[in-house]
Every structure is written in structure tokens, then in C-alpha cells.
PDB file of C-alpha atoms in Angstrom:
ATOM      1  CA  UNK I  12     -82.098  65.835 -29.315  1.00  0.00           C
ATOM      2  CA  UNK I  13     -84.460  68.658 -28.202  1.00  0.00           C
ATOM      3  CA  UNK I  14     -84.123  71.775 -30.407  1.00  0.00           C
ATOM      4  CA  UNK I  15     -83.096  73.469 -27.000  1.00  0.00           C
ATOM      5  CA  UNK I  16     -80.489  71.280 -26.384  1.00  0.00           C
ATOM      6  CA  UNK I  17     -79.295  71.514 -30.204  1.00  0.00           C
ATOM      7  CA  UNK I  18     -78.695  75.182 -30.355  1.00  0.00           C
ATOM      8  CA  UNK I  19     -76.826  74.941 -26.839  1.00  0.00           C
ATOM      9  CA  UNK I  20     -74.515  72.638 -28.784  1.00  0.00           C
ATOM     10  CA  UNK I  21     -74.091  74.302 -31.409  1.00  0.00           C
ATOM     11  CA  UNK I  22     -73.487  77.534 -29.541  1.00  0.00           C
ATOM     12  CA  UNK I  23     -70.440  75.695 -27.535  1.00  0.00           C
ATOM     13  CA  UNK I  24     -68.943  74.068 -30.834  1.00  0.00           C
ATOM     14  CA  UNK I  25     -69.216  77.952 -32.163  1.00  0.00           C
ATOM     15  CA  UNK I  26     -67.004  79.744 -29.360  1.00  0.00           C
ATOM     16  CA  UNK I  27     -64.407  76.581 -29.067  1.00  0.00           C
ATOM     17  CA  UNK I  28     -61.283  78.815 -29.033  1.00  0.00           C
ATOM     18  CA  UNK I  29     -60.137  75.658 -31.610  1.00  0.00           C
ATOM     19  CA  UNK I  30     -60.736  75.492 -35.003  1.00  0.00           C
ATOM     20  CA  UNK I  31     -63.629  72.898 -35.399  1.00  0.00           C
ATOM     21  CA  UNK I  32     -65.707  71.244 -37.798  1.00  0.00           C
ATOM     22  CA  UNK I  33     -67.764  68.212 -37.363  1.00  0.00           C
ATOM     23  CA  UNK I  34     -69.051  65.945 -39.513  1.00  0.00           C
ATOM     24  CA  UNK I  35     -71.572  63.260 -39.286  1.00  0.00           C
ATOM     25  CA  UNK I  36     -71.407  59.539 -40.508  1.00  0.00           C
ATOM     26  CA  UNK I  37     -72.182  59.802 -43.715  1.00  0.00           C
ATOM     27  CA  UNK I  38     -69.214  62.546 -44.197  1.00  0.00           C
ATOM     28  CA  UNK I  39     -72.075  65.953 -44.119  1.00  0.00           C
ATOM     29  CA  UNK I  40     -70.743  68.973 -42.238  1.00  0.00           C
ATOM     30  CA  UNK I  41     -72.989  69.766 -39.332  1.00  0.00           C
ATOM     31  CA  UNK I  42     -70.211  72.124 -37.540  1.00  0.00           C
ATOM     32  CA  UNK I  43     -67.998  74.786 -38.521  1.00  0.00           C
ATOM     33  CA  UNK I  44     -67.167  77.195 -36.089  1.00  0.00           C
ATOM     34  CA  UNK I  45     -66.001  80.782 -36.137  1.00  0.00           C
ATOM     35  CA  UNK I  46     -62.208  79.654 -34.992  1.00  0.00           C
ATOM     36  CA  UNK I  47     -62.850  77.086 -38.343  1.00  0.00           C
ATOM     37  CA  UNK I  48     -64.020  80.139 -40.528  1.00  0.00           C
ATOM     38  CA  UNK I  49     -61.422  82.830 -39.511  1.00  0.00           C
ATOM     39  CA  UNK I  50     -58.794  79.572 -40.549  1.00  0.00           C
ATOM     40  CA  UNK I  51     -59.639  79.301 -43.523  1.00  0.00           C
ATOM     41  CA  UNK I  52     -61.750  82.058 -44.774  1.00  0.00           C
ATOM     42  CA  UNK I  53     -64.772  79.782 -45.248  1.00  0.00           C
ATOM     43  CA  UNK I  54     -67.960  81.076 -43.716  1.00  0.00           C
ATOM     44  CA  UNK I  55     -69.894  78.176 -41.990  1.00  0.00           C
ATOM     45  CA  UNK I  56     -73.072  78.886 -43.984  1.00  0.00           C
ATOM     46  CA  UNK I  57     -71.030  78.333 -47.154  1.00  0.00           C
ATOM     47  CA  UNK I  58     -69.619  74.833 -45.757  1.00  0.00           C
ATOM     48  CA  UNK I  59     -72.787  73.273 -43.698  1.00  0.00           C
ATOM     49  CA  UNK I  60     -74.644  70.806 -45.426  1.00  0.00           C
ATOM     50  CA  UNK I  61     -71.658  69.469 -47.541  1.00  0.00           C
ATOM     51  CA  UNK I  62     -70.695  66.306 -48.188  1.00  0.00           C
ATOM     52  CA  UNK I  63     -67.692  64.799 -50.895  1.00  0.00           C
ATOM     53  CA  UNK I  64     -64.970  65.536 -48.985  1.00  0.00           C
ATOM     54  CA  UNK I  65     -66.096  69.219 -49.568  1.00  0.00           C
ATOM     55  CA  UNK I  66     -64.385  70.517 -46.403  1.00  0.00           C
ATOM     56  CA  UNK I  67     -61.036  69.344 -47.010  1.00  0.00           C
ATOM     57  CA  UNK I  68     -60.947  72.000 -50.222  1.00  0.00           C
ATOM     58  CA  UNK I  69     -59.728  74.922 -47.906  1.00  0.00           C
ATOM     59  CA  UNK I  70     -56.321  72.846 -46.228  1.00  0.00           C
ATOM     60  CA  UNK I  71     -55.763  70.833 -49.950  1.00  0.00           C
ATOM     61  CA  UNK I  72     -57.168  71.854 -52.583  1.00  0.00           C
ATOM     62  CA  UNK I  73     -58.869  68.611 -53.412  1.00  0.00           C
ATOM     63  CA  UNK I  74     -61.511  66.420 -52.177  1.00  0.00           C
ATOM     64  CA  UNK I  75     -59.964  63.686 -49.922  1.00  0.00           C
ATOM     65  CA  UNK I  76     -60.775  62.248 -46.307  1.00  0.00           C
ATOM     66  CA  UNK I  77     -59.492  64.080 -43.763  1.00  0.00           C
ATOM     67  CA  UNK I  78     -58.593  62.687 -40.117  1.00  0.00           C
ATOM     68  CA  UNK I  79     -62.186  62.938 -38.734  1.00  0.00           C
ATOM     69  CA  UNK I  80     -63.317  60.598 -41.496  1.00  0.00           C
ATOM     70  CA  UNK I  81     -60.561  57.942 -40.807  1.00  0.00           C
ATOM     71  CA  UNK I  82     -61.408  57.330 -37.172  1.00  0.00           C
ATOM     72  CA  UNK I  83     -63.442  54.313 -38.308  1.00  0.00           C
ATOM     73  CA  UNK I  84     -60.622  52.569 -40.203  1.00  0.00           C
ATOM     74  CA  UNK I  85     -58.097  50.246 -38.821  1.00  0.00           C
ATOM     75  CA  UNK I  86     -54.719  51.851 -37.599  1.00  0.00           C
ATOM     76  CA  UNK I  87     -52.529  50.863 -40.746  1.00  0.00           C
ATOM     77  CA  UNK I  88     -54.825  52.919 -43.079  1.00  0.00           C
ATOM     78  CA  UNK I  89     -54.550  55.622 -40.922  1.00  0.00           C
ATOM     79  CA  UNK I  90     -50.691  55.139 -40.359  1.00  0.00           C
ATOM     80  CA  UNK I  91     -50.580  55.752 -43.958  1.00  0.00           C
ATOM     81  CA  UNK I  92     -51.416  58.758 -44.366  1.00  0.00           C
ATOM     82  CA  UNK I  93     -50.285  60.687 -41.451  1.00  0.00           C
ATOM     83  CA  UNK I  94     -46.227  60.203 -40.511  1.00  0.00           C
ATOM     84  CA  UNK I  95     -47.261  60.787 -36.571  1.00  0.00           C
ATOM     85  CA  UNK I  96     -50.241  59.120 -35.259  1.00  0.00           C
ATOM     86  CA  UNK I  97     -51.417  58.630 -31.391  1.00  0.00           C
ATOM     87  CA  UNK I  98     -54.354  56.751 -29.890  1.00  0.00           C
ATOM     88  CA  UNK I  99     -55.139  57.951 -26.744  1.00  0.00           C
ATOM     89  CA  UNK I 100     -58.381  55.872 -25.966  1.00  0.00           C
ATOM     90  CA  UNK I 101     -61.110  56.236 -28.721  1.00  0.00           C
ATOM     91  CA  UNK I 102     -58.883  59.738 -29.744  1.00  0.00           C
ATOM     92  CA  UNK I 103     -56.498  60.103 -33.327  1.00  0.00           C
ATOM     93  CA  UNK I 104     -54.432  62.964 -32.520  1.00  0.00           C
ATOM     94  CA  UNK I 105     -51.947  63.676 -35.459  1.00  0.00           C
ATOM     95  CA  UNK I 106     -49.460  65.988 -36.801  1.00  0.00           C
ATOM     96  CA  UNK I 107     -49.583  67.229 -40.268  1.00  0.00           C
ATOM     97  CA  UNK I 108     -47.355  70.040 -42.604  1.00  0.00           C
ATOM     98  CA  UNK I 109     -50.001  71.115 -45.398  1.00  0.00           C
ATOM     99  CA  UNK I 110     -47.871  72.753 -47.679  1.00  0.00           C
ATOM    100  CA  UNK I 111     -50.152  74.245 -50.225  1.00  0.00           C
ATOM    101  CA  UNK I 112     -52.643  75.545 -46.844  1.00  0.00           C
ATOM    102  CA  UNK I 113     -50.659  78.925 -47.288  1.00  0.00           C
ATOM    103  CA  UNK I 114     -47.516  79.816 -48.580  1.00  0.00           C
ATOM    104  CA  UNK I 115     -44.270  78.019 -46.804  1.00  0.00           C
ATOM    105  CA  UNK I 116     -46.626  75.889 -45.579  1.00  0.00           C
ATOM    106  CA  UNK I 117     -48.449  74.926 -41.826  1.00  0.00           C
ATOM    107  CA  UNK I 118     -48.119  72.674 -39.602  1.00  0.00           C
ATOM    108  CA  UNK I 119     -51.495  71.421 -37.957  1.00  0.00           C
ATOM    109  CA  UNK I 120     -52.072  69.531 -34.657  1.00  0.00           C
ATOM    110  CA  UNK I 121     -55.535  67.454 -35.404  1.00  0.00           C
ATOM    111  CA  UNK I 122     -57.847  65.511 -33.361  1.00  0.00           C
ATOM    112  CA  UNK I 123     -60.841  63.304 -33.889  1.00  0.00           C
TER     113      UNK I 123
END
């Protein structure tokens, strides 16, 4: 991709009213937008570049794969962990409570 074309990108992934973060195959952040750092109070320079699970610390607490990491694994591993799982073409969309996110708990809507 043309370094033009990269900070366009970048730029849209940035002002997506939605909380984003992107990662690329081998599991590095390459995208965390503002919506992503006013969540959870992790500035993107802090979280670009990571790998381990690293951006799954903010929502548990622990290194773990997350949904965008499972979109590569057949439906029963992903059926376990998430209660409410739709395919909608080459699209997970889930529901998830993350109780420790904040106190009582939040309720996330998640795609990949």
C-alpha cells in the first residue's frame, strides 16, 4: 500500500464513531482509534505495536484472544467462548457482559 493511501486509512479507522482496534495476522495491533482510547483509557501510542494478547488487558485483565483473533477458527471454538454468536457472511458479530471492564459490569456488541 502507498504511504498515501496508508495514512488515509488510518485517518478513517481513527474517526470511526466505533470503538476499533485492528490487528494483523500474527495478533500485532496496527489500529486503535480515538473511540478505542476514550473506552478504555489506553492511548493508541501505548497499544500499537503489541502483540500477546496485549490488547485484551484493558476489557480482562489478562492476556487471552479476543473475537478478532478467533475469526480463523472453526465455529465450535468460537461457540465456546461467546454464549451468542452470528455469522453473517465472512462477519462474527457477538454479545458479551465483561464484568470486571468496570464496575457492575458492560455489556459489549463485537464484530470481526
Amino acid at each position: 500500500m502507498e504511504p498515501r493511501d496508508q495514512t488515509f486509512h488510518d485517518a478513517i479507522i481513527d474517526f470511526l464513531p466505533d470503538a476499533t482496534f485492528v490487528i494483523d495476522r500474527k495478533g500485532t495491533v496496527i489500529a486503535w482509534n480515538k473511540a478505542m482510547e476514550s473506552l478504555t483509557g489506553v492511548p493508541a501510542e501505548s497499544m500499537i505495536g503489541k502483540g500477546n494478547y496485549e490488547y485484551a488487558l484493558p476489557f480482562y485483565k489478562v492476556h487471552k484472544p479476543m473475537l478478532a483473533n478467533l475469526i480463523f477458527m472453526p465455529e465450535a471454538e468460537i461457540e465456546k467462548r461467546y454464549d451468542t454468536v452470528e455469522r453473517i457472511g465472512d462477519t462474527l458479530v457477538v454479545d458479551i457482559y465483561i464484568e470486571d471492564f468496570r464496575p457492575g459490569g458492560v455489556y459489549f456488541w463485537a464484530k470481526a
